[in-house]
Amino acid sequence: MQIKLTVNGKEYSHDVEPRLSLTHYLREVLDLTGTHIGCDTSSCGACTVLLDGRAVKSCTLLAVQADGCEIITIEGMANGSELHPIQAAFKEEHGLQCGFCTPGMVMTAADILKNNPTPTEAEIRHGLEGNYCRCTGYHNIVKSVQRAAETLNQ
Amino acid sequence: MGKFIGKSIKRREDARFLTGKGKYTDDIKLPNMAHAAFVRSPYAHARILNVDTTAAKIAEGVVAVYTAADGPGDYGVPCGWQVNFKNGDTMREPQHPLLAKGKVRHVGEPVAIVIAESLALARDAAELVDVEYEELPAVTNPKAAMQAGAPLVHDDFPDNAAFDWCIGNDRAEVEAALDNAYHVTELEFINQRLAPNAIEPRSYIADYDVNGDKWTLYTSTQNPHLIRLLLCAFVLGIPEHKVRVVSYDVGGGFGSKIYHYIEEALLTWVSKQIARPVKWTADRSEAFLMDAHGRDHVVKSKMGFDKEGNIVAHLTDEYCSMGAYLSTFAPAVPTYLHGTLFQGLYKTPLIHVNVTAPFTHTCSVDAYRGAGRPEATYLIERLVSKGAKEMGMDPAEIRYKNFIPPFDGVNQPGYQTQVALQYDSGNYAPVLEKALEAIGYEDFRKEQEAARKEGKLLGLGISTWIEGCGIAPSAVVGALGARAGLYEVGHVRVQPTGKVSVYTGAHSHGQGHETVFAQFVADKLGIPMDDVEIVHGDTEQVAFGMGTYGSRSLAVGGSAIIKSIDKVLEKGAKIAAHKLEAAVEDLEYAEGKWTVKGTDKSIAFGDVSLTAYVPHDYPEGLEPGLDFSSFYDPSNFTFPFGAHLAIVEVCAETGKVTIKRFVTCDDVGNIMNPMIVDGQIHGGVVQGIGQALLEEVVYDESGQMITGSYMDYAMPRADNVPMIETHNTVTPCPHNPLGAKGAGEAGTIGSTPAVVNAVIDALWHLGVKDIQMPLTPQRVWKAMNQN
Amino acid sequence: MIPTKFDYKKASSISEAVALLKEHGYDAKILAGGHSLIPAMKLRLNSPGVLIDISGIEGMNKIEEDGDAVIVGANCTHQQIASSGLIQKEVNILSQTASTIGDVQVRNCGTIGGSLAHSDPAADYPATVLACDAQIVVEGGGGSRVIAASDFFQGIYTTALEDDEIIVAVKFPKVRKGSYQKFYQSASRFAVVGVAAVQAPDGGIRVGVTGVADTPYRATAVEAAYDGSSSAASHAVDGVEVMSDHFADAEYRAHLAKVMARRALEAL
């Protein structure tokens, strides 16, 4: 089936099998491998991207469902070599270790902060409930989102 | 402290991870690459009557289908550690075939592999492989596996024991001391089976090059050289120089990516059969069934105290599961990484640990973050806290009373334990003092009392932990059954311009070696960090290495690099002396230059390195170049320690436990980068909280895993845990040049008993003395309402 | 994890979707948000030959006031429902319920129609749909009809929907006061127990319970015993065969149902 969509500001058109997930489309067809797969059950959040501005788990969407949509992946966050404030905050606060869950965390944080620019610690933790991290104990991820909120509100 | 050492330098690896440019194995795509899917056993124990691959072989896009009959890897995957029976009999070591032969012995065991043009087509065809099984009874609990009449995992062994083992003082002596003790505390529990769950699933690409008869194996491993050694020398019989193992970015390991797995060996074999690259990446479901699990000990413990609360003896009997096959380091985990830590931080004069290690019809069990030491710490710290409660003593007081007095390992000798090891250096009371002060211990007790009157159940748990890490002296581990040395390699190549490439056999899968190692290298050489590059994870670049586990990278890998730096500076001094027309003894090295003492005559590091590579005006007889490799074999383990405190609230209605605060004070020796050490502690603590409250792999009676996905296996999420309040003291390791002890496993080792002790503290007045982990709301509620 | 092959049809109207359902029969499945269906297909527990995507059908994702009721289009996402000002004001309990489902990402995709049609015994909406006495508006080969909440849920993954019927909307009477209390399963974050209680117009209460039995139910014993206090909560599982699993055996689950019921009643 032919689909047409915008990913990180660039338009793409491809003929895809209906069963191709959006994650596999991004990774295998567009070679955007920053979006990761960590589970089979929509639980871990490593595959999170923004679809029409909302955080979604791309492993639980078919590429055909994204036909006509606008998608932002981790590769589309930075402005050239300048990190997005959320990315910069993760670096400053050591909000990542192995880096595997990180793209999903950053994209989810973007959704959290878009809907709630001044979240409390509890709201951040609640907002991240759909993203597993096994390395950081979340401590520095929460601090990263707090710092990003401060930067974005300046 | 130098310019970089001891500073929270931000990580250089972050830029690629934060922009989606990390290079994990599954991100790699090779031309003409085929994809693999496995046909796995749905039964825990069954005879394979027939495997029919006819339909699969002619399915769309299928390249090949293989079963055991095709003879992949005749020898199977080996075990890297031999622990013999107490009576001297050799450890029972079953063959672990790459594809099941005759029988399957756990759910998920591969029976066939299907190779196709795409992953989707491989999956489709795998469903067409028709396997006929005769289901057989299974046993999944290690204690049950040792009962008479239990189903045998391996028919050629008379019972299910892989080995049995003991350490410590004479059993009769320990039993007599317990008989005479003023008070004896007892515990019987299961240290439950855990799934490691690195968020990146295991992934392999094997690429056979017909022209050179060579392979490249891209693999998500913690130790590429060890994988190459096992794969080549033991499984496939390939000369090592024909295989390059590459492990770029790895998305977490926690032990589970140490081992040589059958899938990576099988893919390597397949790649040659089809003369194409072939990729396989585990699903999470496959990860649950196949990635070596942790823990799974059935424990019975007794600790005796005298009237004053001094520990007089400790006896533990355990059944520790090996799973269906022996994973790479499995036998070491419940023995030399476990029984040898039973001294804890205490002066306990008599200790005996007795371990039986059975096979069960389950996934293999091996080292999972902490590996044997969390299990030891858990039972010691539960016993001490329970003993204190029973004797009406304060849990902090009983610990102070029993702590081994301070020793620095330099002016005072190391502490000889009753269980073989000699601790390097320790000063235990300050970590507890500092943690108690940070949490406000006295105030908490008042708050707890007041809360109880309002029906609120608050509790505070203490855990004071020690571990043996920096693994490990080769001769020692060799004597204990290791089939490998556990040194590390550090290669320092000074480029002509003075830029430095460091090749380390340690492997980073989240630990930040590229930054931390560059910090101390830059400091030792007095050059900018930007001039230092750290290379790891490629057998073709790094001469050799034993990888990263057991909190060893800095203590062992870092020390190897220091050895090479010393050689660089020693040779550099000769070149500098020549250029400065001075004697080597008259030079001093600081801030990147050699200076003739008491003068302003100096030569910079970069000028010396250039001279080394352009040796026109050069010391006679000295070889050109500035390039050294060193092997560092530690003289002892390192022994970090600490105190972890948890404050919990238990919901009286539902039994749900909420962690209100978590305070640590850890002593991991000298700290290179506090930000990274804190990060290791945060993550470790939360993994330990996971074991205490949430995580458990459950097999039912027939051997089916009923927690095989994230819908049923619970791990800590952001909203399950509080901020982790970290503190530290510093007691340097006396026997390695960095004075570092290791921080990777500390959090996990210390935190689990702190949480459980806190819950018991909250509920003790209700008659609750112990609750089986994980402390699920149901278990807590039932314990509260048992009477 | 990759599903088996299937055909994908995007319906542009409800009648087109119904016609496609009729044409493909058992082999077809409706795709709304896909957050129950796609995971099941990836695990190959469900392998439909045709997916009929209804997400693009105009008008199905609206939330509208209709006199004493609020009509929620079947394609409304949990996030839309949780954050709708109208729902927060007029059927607040529905907003509460939606906000407990899954996580941010799941709430951004999963739909109320999809969840109700899937009818997972641990899903959250059923308790609230029952307590609100909502009506499920469906359309099928036989035209459109309205199914009362109490008739809709028929068992594990089983509803009163005919094979060719699609949920179009859910009509919630406005509720003055209501409370949804959920005890989360620690891994999946589905409900081990979910209890919804609302004040009925006649001065009584209505209570819906999910997660406890294989079919969500109205806790009529609680409703009957309600005396303005929370003591009626002790009847939360009267006459109910309580489920048992790894996270909560029947005894504990029954206890949780009573605790959640009490909390819900106390919040009224």
PDB file of N, CA and C in Angstrom, chain B residues 311-387:
ATOM      1  N   ILE B 311      27.215 -11.495  66.992  1.00  0.00           N
ATOM      2  CA  ILE B 311      26.937 -12.690  66.186  1.00  0.00           C
ATOM      3  C   ILE B 311      27.963 -13.753  66.550  1.00  0.00           C
ATOM      4  N   VAL B 312      27.490 -14.967  66.833  1.00  0.00           N
ATOM      5  CA  VAL B 312      28.440 -16.033  67.195  1.00  0.00           C
ATOM      6  C   VAL B 312      28.578 -17.094  66.108  1.00  0.00           C
ATOM      7  N   ALA B 313      27.562 -17.222  65.269  1.00  0.00           N
ATOM      8  CA  ALA B 313      27.674 -18.229  64.212  1.00  0.00           C
ATOM      9  C   ALA B 313      26.593 -18.008  63.161  1.00  0.00           C
ATOM     10  N   HIS B 314      26.901 -18.482  61.969  1.00  0.00           N
ATOM     11  CA  HIS B 314      25.945 -18.365  60.866  1.00  0.00           C
ATOM     12  C   HIS B 314      26.025 -19.631  60.014  1.00  0.00           C
ATOM     13  N   LEU B 315      24.849 -20.230  59.818  1.00  0.00           N
ATOM     14  CA  LEU B 315      24.768 -21.450  59.008  1.00  0.00           C
ATOM     15  C   LEU B 315      23.692 -21.275  57.943  1.00  0.00           C
ATOM     16  N   THR B 316      24.048 -21.530  56.721  1.00  0.00           N
ATOM     17  CA  THR B 316      23.057 -21.436  55.643  1.00  0.00           C
ATOM     18  C   THR B 316      23.150 -22.651  54.729  1.00  0.00           C
ATOM     19  N   ASP B 317      21.989 -23.202  54.423  1.00  0.00           N
ATOM     20  CA  ASP B 317      21.875 -24.269  53.426  1.00  0.00           C
ATOM     21  C   ASP B 317      21.011 -23.752  52.291  1.00  0.00           C
ATOM     22  N   GLU B 318      21.487 -23.966  51.065  1.00  0.00           N
ATOM     23  CA  GLU B 318      20.763 -23.405  49.927  1.00  0.00           C
ATOM     24  C   GLU B 318      20.699 -24.385  48.763  1.00  0.00           C
ATOM     25  N   TYR B 319      19.587 -24.295  48.042  1.00  0.00           N
ATOM     26  CA  TYR B 319      19.469 -24.941  46.748  1.00  0.00           C
ATOM     27  C   TYR B 319      19.467 -23.830  45.710  1.00  0.00           C
ATOM     28  N   CYS B 320      20.458 -23.825  44.844  1.00  0.00           N
ATOM     29  CA  CYS B 320      20.622 -22.734  43.899  1.00  0.00           C
ATOM     30  C   CYS B 320      20.516 -23.272  42.474  1.00  0.00           C
ATOM     31  N   SER B 321      19.504 -22.815  41.782  1.00  0.00           N
ATOM     32  CA  SER B 321      19.218 -23.377  40.460  1.00  0.00           C
ATOM     33  C   SER B 321      20.277 -23.002  39.434  1.00  0.00           C
ATOM     34  N   MET B 322      20.584 -23.942  38.570  1.00  0.00           N
ATOM     35  CA  MET B 322      21.454 -23.690  37.416  1.00  0.00           C
ATOM     36  C   MET B 322      20.627 -23.507  36.151  1.00  0.00           C
ATOM     37  N   GLY B 323      19.324 -23.837  36.222  1.00  0.00           N
ATOM     38  CA  GLY B 323      18.540 -23.912  34.992  1.00  0.00           C
ATOM     39  C   GLY B 323      18.825 -25.223  34.284  1.00  0.00           C
ATOM     40  N   ALA B 324      18.441 -25.301  33.034  1.00  0.00           N
ATOM     41  CA  ALA B 324      18.557 -26.567  32.323  1.00  0.00           C
ATOM     42  C   ALA B 324      19.984 -26.864  31.872  1.00  0.00           C
ATOM     43  N   TYR B 325      20.745 -25.808  31.607  1.00  0.00           N
ATOM     44  CA  TYR B 325      22.127 -25.985  31.141  1.00  0.00           C
ATOM     45  C   TYR B 325      23.030 -25.039  31.928  1.00  0.00           C
ATOM     46  N   LEU B 326      24.323 -25.321  31.906  1.00  0.00           N
ATOM     47  CA  LEU B 326      25.260 -24.456  32.624  1.00  0.00           C
ATOM     48  C   LEU B 326      25.655 -23.285  31.738  1.00  0.00           C
ATOM     49  N   SER B 327      25.224 -22.105  32.141  1.00  0.00           N
ATOM     50  CA  SER B 327      25.616 -20.890  31.423  1.00  0.00           C
ATOM     51  C   SER B 327      27.081 -20.575  31.737  1.00  0.00           C
ATOM     52  N   THR B 328      27.643 -19.612  31.029  1.00  0.00           N
ATOM     53  CA  THR B 328      29.093 -19.395  31.028  1.00  0.00           C
ATOM     54  C   THR B 328      29.725 -19.344  32.426  1.00  0.00           C
ATOM     55  N   PHE B 329      29.148 -18.552  33.318  1.00  0.00           N
ATOM     56  CA  PHE B 329      29.752 -18.403  34.648  1.00  0.00           C
ATOM     57  C   PHE B 329      28.862 -18.952  35.761  1.00  0.00           C
ATOM     58  N   ALA B 330      27.815 -19.662  35.378  1.00  0.00           N
ATOM     59  CA  ALA B 330      26.786 -20.065  36.336  1.00  0.00           C
ATOM     60  C   ALA B 330      27.320 -20.702  37.621  1.00  0.00           C
ATOM     61  N   PRO B 331      28.239 -21.663  37.530  1.00  0.00           N
ATOM     62  CA  PRO B 331      28.640 -22.323  38.787  1.00  0.00           C
ATOM     63  C   PRO B 331      29.337 -21.390  39.781  1.00  0.00           C
ATOM     64  N   ALA B 332      29.929 -20.304  39.280  1.00  0.00           N
ATOM     65  CA  ALA B 332      30.645 -19.401  40.182  1.00  0.00           C
ATOM     66  C   ALA B 332      29.695 -18.568  41.030  1.00  0.00           C
ATOM     67  N   VAL B 333      28.480 -18.361  40.506  1.00  0.00           N
ATOM     68  CA  VAL B 333      27.606 -17.362  41.124  1.00  0.00           C
ATOM     69  C   VAL B 333      27.145 -17.741  42.536  1.00  0.00           C
ATOM     70  N   PRO B 334      26.571 -18.933  42.742  1.00  0.00           N
ATOM     71  CA  PRO B 334      26.111 -19.232  44.106  1.00  0.00           C
ATOM     72  C   PRO B 334      27.234 -19.775  45.003  1.00  0.00           C
ATOM     73  N   THR B 335      28.461 -19.780  44.481  1.00  0.00           N
ATOM     74  CA  THR B 335      29.574 -20.340  45.249  1.00  0.00           C
ATOM     75  C   THR B 335      30.599 -19.238  45.544  1.00  0.00           C
ATOM     76  N   TYR B 336      31.541 -19.066  44.625  1.00  0.00           N
ATOM     77  CA  TYR B 336      32.659 -18.151  44.904  1.00  0.00           C
ATOM     78  C   TYR B 336      32.274 -16.677  44.873  1.00  0.00           C
ATOM     79  N   LEU B 337      31.143 -16.369  44.255  1.00  0.00           N
ATOM     80  CA  LEU B 337      30.682 -14.978  44.292  1.00  0.00           C
ATOM     81  C   LEU B 337      29.635 -14.782  45.381  1.00  0.00           C
ATOM     82  N   HIS B 338      29.390 -15.810  46.157  1.00  0.00           N
ATOM     83  CA  HIS B 338      28.257 -15.771  47.092  1.00  0.00           C
ATOM     84  C   HIS B 338      28.691 -16.223  48.493  1.00  0.00           C
ATOM     85  N   GLY B 339      29.097 -17.477  48.568  1.00  0.00           N
ATOM     86  CA  GLY B 339      29.489 -18.006  49.878  1.00  0.00           C
ATOM     87  C   GLY B 339      30.666 -17.253  50.480  1.00  0.00           C
ATOM     88  N   THR B 340      31.498 -16.715  49.625  1.00  0.00           N
ATOM     89  CA  THR B 340      32.683 -15.999  50.096  1.00  0.00           C
ATOM     90  C   THR B 340      32.360 -14.609  50.640  1.00  0.00           C
ATOM     91  N   LEU B 341      31.100 -14.220  50.574  1.00  0.00           N
ATOM     92  CA  LEU B 341      30.724 -12.896  51.097  1.00  0.00           C
ATOM     93  C   LEU B 341      29.931 -13.008  52.391  1.00  0.00           C
ATOM     94  N   PHE B 342      29.899 -14.207  52.976  1.00  0.00           N
ATOM     95  CA  PHE B 342      29.057 -14.419  54.153  1.00  0.00           C
ATOM     96  C   PHE B 342      29.608 -13.780  55.424  1.00  0.00           C
ATOM     97  N   GLN B 343      30.830 -13.278  55.339  1.00  0.00           N
ATOM     98  CA  GLN B 343      31.335 -12.533  56.484  1.00  0.00           C
ATOM     99  C   GLN B 343      30.587 -11.208  56.629  1.00  0.00           C
ATOM    100  N   GLY B 344      30.118 -10.681  55.510  1.00  0.00           N
ATOM    101  CA  GLY B 344      29.488  -9.357  55.561  1.00  0.00           C
ATOM    102  C   GLY B 344      30.453  -8.347  56.139  1.00  0.00           C
ATOM    103  N   LEU B 345      29.930  -7.418  56.912  1.00  0.00           N
ATOM    104  CA  LEU B 345      30.776  -6.409  57.547  1.00  0.00           C
ATOM    105  C   LEU B 345      31.068  -6.781  58.988  1.00  0.00           C
ATOM    106  N   TYR B 346      30.806  -8.029  59.321  1.00  0.00           N
ATOM    107  CA  TYR B 346      30.750  -8.389  60.738  1.00  0.00           C
ATOM    108  C   TYR B 346      31.859  -9.356  61.144  1.00  0.00           C
ATOM    109  N   LYS B 347      32.097  -9.377  62.450  1.00  0.00           N
ATOM    110  CA  LYS B 347      33.187 -10.188  62.990  1.00  0.00           C
ATOM    111  C   LYS B 347      32.796 -11.655  63.173  1.00  0.00           C
ATOM    112  N   THR B 348      31.655 -12.043  62.661  1.00  0.00           N
ATOM    113  CA  THR B 348      31.144 -13.411  62.842  1.00  0.00           C
ATOM    114  C   THR B 348      32.280 -14.440  62.867  1.00  0.00           C
ATOM    115  N   PRO B 349      32.453 -15.130  63.980  1.00  0.00           N
ATOM    116  CA  PRO B 349      33.616 -16.022  64.084  1.00  0.00           C
ATOM    117  C   PRO B 349      33.423 -17.372  63.405  1.00  0.00           C
ATOM    118  N   LEU B 350      32.185 -17.779  63.246  1.00  0.00           N
ATOM    119  CA  LEU B 350      31.948 -19.115  62.690  1.00  0.00           C
ATOM    120  C   LEU B 350      30.873 -19.038  61.602  1.00  0.00           C
ATOM    121  N   ILE B 351      31.254 -19.509  60.429  1.00  0.00           N
ATOM    122  CA  ILE B 351      30.331 -19.420  59.282  1.00  0.00           C
ATOM    123  C   ILE B 351      30.411 -20.718  58.496  1.00  0.00           C
ATOM    124  N   HIS B 352      29.262 -21.202  58.105  1.00  0.00           N
ATOM    125  CA  HIS B 352      29.272 -22.342  57.188  1.00  0.00           C
ATOM    126  C   HIS B 352      28.150 -22.161  56.166  1.00  0.00           C
ATOM    127  N   VAL B 353      28.510 -22.282  54.914  1.00  0.00           N
ATOM    128  CA  VAL B 353      27.555 -22.147  53.821  1.00  0.00           C
ATOM    129  C   VAL B 353      27.581 -23.437  53.017  1.00  0.00           C
ATOM    130  N   ASN B 354      26.421 -23.985  52.803  1.00  0.00           N
ATOM    131  CA  ASN B 354      26.326 -25.257  52.087  1.00  0.00           C
ATOM    132  C   ASN B 354      25.369 -25.095  50.910  1.00  0.00           C
ATOM    133  N   VAL B 355      25.885 -25.353  49.724  1.00  0.00           N
ATOM    134  CA  VAL B 355      25.113 -25.089  48.508  1.00  0.00           C
ATOM    135  C   VAL B 355      24.929 -26.371  47.702  1.00  0.00           C
ATOM    136  N   THR B 356      23.704 -26.601  47.264  1.00  0.00           N
ATOM    137  CA  THR B 356      23.448 -27.648  46.282  1.00  0.00           C
ATOM    138  C   THR B 356      22.921 -26.959  45.034  1.00  0.00           C
ATOM    139  N   ALA B 357      23.509 -27.296  43.899  1.00  0.00           N
ATOM    140  CA  ALA B 357      23.158 -26.587  42.656  1.00  0.00           C
ATOM    141  C   ALA B 357      22.530 -27.543  41.656  1.00  0.00           C
ATOM    142  N   PRO B 358      21.215 -27.603  41.625  1.00  0.00           N
ATOM    143  CA  PRO B 358      20.547 -28.540  40.725  1.00  0.00           C
ATOM    144  C   PRO B 358      20.218 -27.950  39.357  1.00  0.00           C
ATOM    145  N   PHE B 359      20.080 -28.841  38.400  1.00  0.00           N
ATOM    146  CA  PHE B 359      19.468 -28.481  37.124  1.00  0.00           C
ATOM    147  C   PHE B 359      17.956 -28.469  37.313  1.00  0.00           C
ATOM    148  N   THR B 360      17.292 -27.563  36.639  1.00  0.00           N
ATOM    149  CA  THR B 360      15.829 -27.564  36.598  1.00  0.00           C
ATOM    150  C   THR B 360      15.397 -27.302  35.162  1.00  0.00           C
ATOM    151  N   HIS B 361      14.134 -27.544  34.863  1.00  0.00           N
ATOM    152  CA  HIS B 361      13.643 -27.352  33.487  1.00  0.00           C
ATOM    153  C   HIS B 361      13.293 -25.891  33.256  1.00  0.00           C
ATOM    154  N   THR B 362      14.313 -25.064  33.352  1.00  0.00           N
ATOM    155  CA  THR B 362      14.110 -23.621  33.253  1.00  0.00           C
ATOM    156  C   THR B 362      15.268 -22.996  32.480  1.00  0.00           C
ATOM    157  N   CYS B 363      15.100 -21.731  32.170  1.00  0.00           N
ATOM    158  CA  CYS B 363      16.174 -20.941  31.557  1.00  0.00           C
ATOM    159  C   CYS B 363      17.407 -20.980  32.469  1.00  0.00           C
ATOM    160  N   SER B 364      18.580 -20.947  31.888  1.00  0.00           N
ATOM    161  CA  SER B 364      19.813 -20.942  32.679  1.00  0.00           C
ATOM    162  C   SER B 364      19.840 -19.768  33.642  1.00  0.00           C
ATOM    163  N   VAL B 365      20.500 -19.996  34.778  1.00  0.00           N
ATOM    164  CA  VAL B 365      20.678 -18.935  35.764  1.00  0.00           C
ATOM    165  C   VAL B 365      22.160 -18.587  35.792  1.00  0.00           C
ATOM    166  N   ASP B 366      22.461 -17.315  35.774  1.00  0.00           N
ATOM    167  CA  ASP B 366      23.872 -16.903  35.810  1.00  0.00           C
ATOM    168  C   ASP B 366      23.946 -15.567  36.533  1.00  0.00           C
ATOM    169  N   ALA B 367      25.051 -14.875  36.373  1.00  0.00           N
ATOM    170  CA  ALA B 367      25.257 -13.626  37.104  1.00  0.00           C
ATOM    171  C   ALA B 367      24.296 -12.548  36.611  1.00  0.00           C
ATOM    172  N   TYR B 368      23.563 -11.972  37.513  1.00  0.00           N
ATOM    173  CA  TYR B 368      22.721 -10.814  37.235  1.00  0.00           C
ATOM    174  C   TYR B 368      23.112  -9.749  38.252  1.00  0.00           C
ATOM    175  N   ARG B 369      23.328  -8.545  37.811  1.00  0.00           N
ATOM    176  CA  ARG B 369      23.832  -7.413  38.592  1.00  0.00           C
ATOM    177  C   ARG B 369      24.010  -7.734  40.087  1.00  0.00           C
ATOM    178  N   GLY B 370      25.245  -7.888  40.476  1.00  0.00           N
ATOM    179  CA  GLY B 370      25.565  -8.242  41.855  1.00  0.00           C
ATOM    180  C   GLY B 370      25.980  -9.692  41.971  1.00  0.00           C
ATOM    181  N   ALA B 371      25.258 -10.587  41.288  1.00  0.00           N
ATOM    182  CA  ALA B 371      25.688 -11.965  41.107  1.00  0.00           C
ATOM    183  C   ALA B 371      26.163 -12.670  42.368  1.00  0.00           C
ATOM    184  N   GLY B 372      25.273 -13.248  43.119  1.00  0.00           N
ATOM    185  CA  GLY B 372      25.662 -13.997  44.313  1.00  0.00           C
ATOM    186  C   GLY B 372      25.825 -13.114  45.529  1.00  0.00           C
ATOM    187  N   ARG B 373      26.303 -11.919  45.307  1.00  0.00           N
ATOM    188  CA  ARG B 373      26.523 -11.011  46.440  1.00  0.00           C
ATOM    189  C   ARG B 373      25.234 -10.368  46.940  1.00  0.00           C
ATOM    190  N   PRO B 374      24.297 -10.007  46.042  1.00  0.00           N
ATOM    191  CA  PRO B 374      23.005  -9.543  46.570  1.00  0.00           C
ATOM    192  C   PRO B 374      22.306 -10.630  47.381  1.00  0.00           C
ATOM    193  N   GLU B 375      22.440 -11.867  46.925  1.00  0.00           N
ATOM    194  CA  GLU B 375      21.798 -12.976  47.638  1.00  0.00           C
ATOM    195  C   GLU B 375      22.423 -13.138  49.020  1.00  0.00           C
ATOM    196  N   ALA B 376      23.759 -13.013  49.095  1.00  0.00           N
ATOM    197  CA  ALA B 376      24.444 -13.128  50.390  1.00  0.00           C
ATOM    198  C   ALA B 376      24.053 -11.963  51.294  1.00  0.00           C
ATOM    199  N   THR B 377      24.099 -10.776  50.734  1.00  0.00           N
ATOM    200  CA  THR B 377      23.783  -9.584  51.528  1.00  0.00           C
ATOM    201  C   THR B 377      22.341  -9.645  52.021  1.00  0.00           C
ATOM    202  N   TYR B 378      21.459 -10.079  51.147  1.00  0.00           N
ATOM    203  CA  TYR B 378      20.053 -10.123  51.540  1.00  0.00           C
ATOM    204  C   TYR B 378      19.859 -11.003  52.766  1.00  0.00           C
ATOM    205  N   LEU B 379      20.440 -12.187  52.739  1.00  0.00           N
ATOM    206  CA  LEU B 379      20.145 -13.070  53.869  1.00  0.00           C
ATOM    207  C   LEU B 379      20.885 -12.629  55.131  1.00  0.00           C
ATOM    208  N   ILE B 380      22.097 -12.107  54.974  1.00  0.00           N
ATOM    209  CA  ILE B 380      22.806 -11.631  56.168  1.00  0.00           C
ATOM    210  C   ILE B 380      22.064 -10.437  56.781  1.00  0.00           C
ATOM    211  N   GLU B 381      21.705  -9.509  55.947  1.00  0.00           N
ATOM    212  CA  GLU B 381      21.079  -8.282  56.465  1.00  0.00           C
ATOM    213  C   GLU B 381      19.673  -8.511  56.994  1.00  0.00           C
ATOM    214  N   ARG B 382      18.982  -9.467  56.423  1.00  0.00           N
ATOM    215  CA  ARG B 382      17.675  -9.829  56.986  1.00  0.00           C
ATOM    216  C   ARG B 382      17.866 -10.504  58.334  1.00  0.00           C
ATOM    217  N   LEU B 383      18.857 -11.397  58.421  1.00  0.00           N
ATOM    218  CA  LEU B 383      19.090 -12.109  59.689  1.00  0.00           C
ATOM    219  C   LEU B 383      19.481 -11.130  60.793  1.00  0.00           C
ATOM    220  N   VAL B 384      20.364 -10.202  60.466  1.00  0.00           N
ATOM    221  CA  VAL B 384      20.840  -9.260  61.492  1.00  0.00           C
ATOM    222  C   VAL B 384      19.677  -8.392  61.972  1.00  0.00           C
ATOM    223  N   SER B 385      18.883  -7.889  61.033  1.00  0.00           N
ATOM    224  CA  SER B 385      17.765  -7.037  61.442  1.00  0.00           C
ATOM    225  C   SER B 385      16.698  -7.823  62.183  1.00  0.00           C
ATOM    226  N   LYS B 386      16.466  -9.038  61.737  1.00  0.00           N
ATOM    227  CA  LYS B 386      15.453  -9.865  62.421  1.00  0.00           C
ATOM    228  C   LYS B 386      15.936 -10.230  63.816  1.00  0.00           C
ATOM    229  N   GLY B 387      17.232 -10.570  63.892  1.00  0.00           N
ATOM    230  CA  GLY B 387      17.813 -10.887  65.198  1.00  0.00           C
ATOM    231  C   GLY B 387      17.696  -9.711  66.157  1.00  0.00           C
TER     232      GLY B 387
END
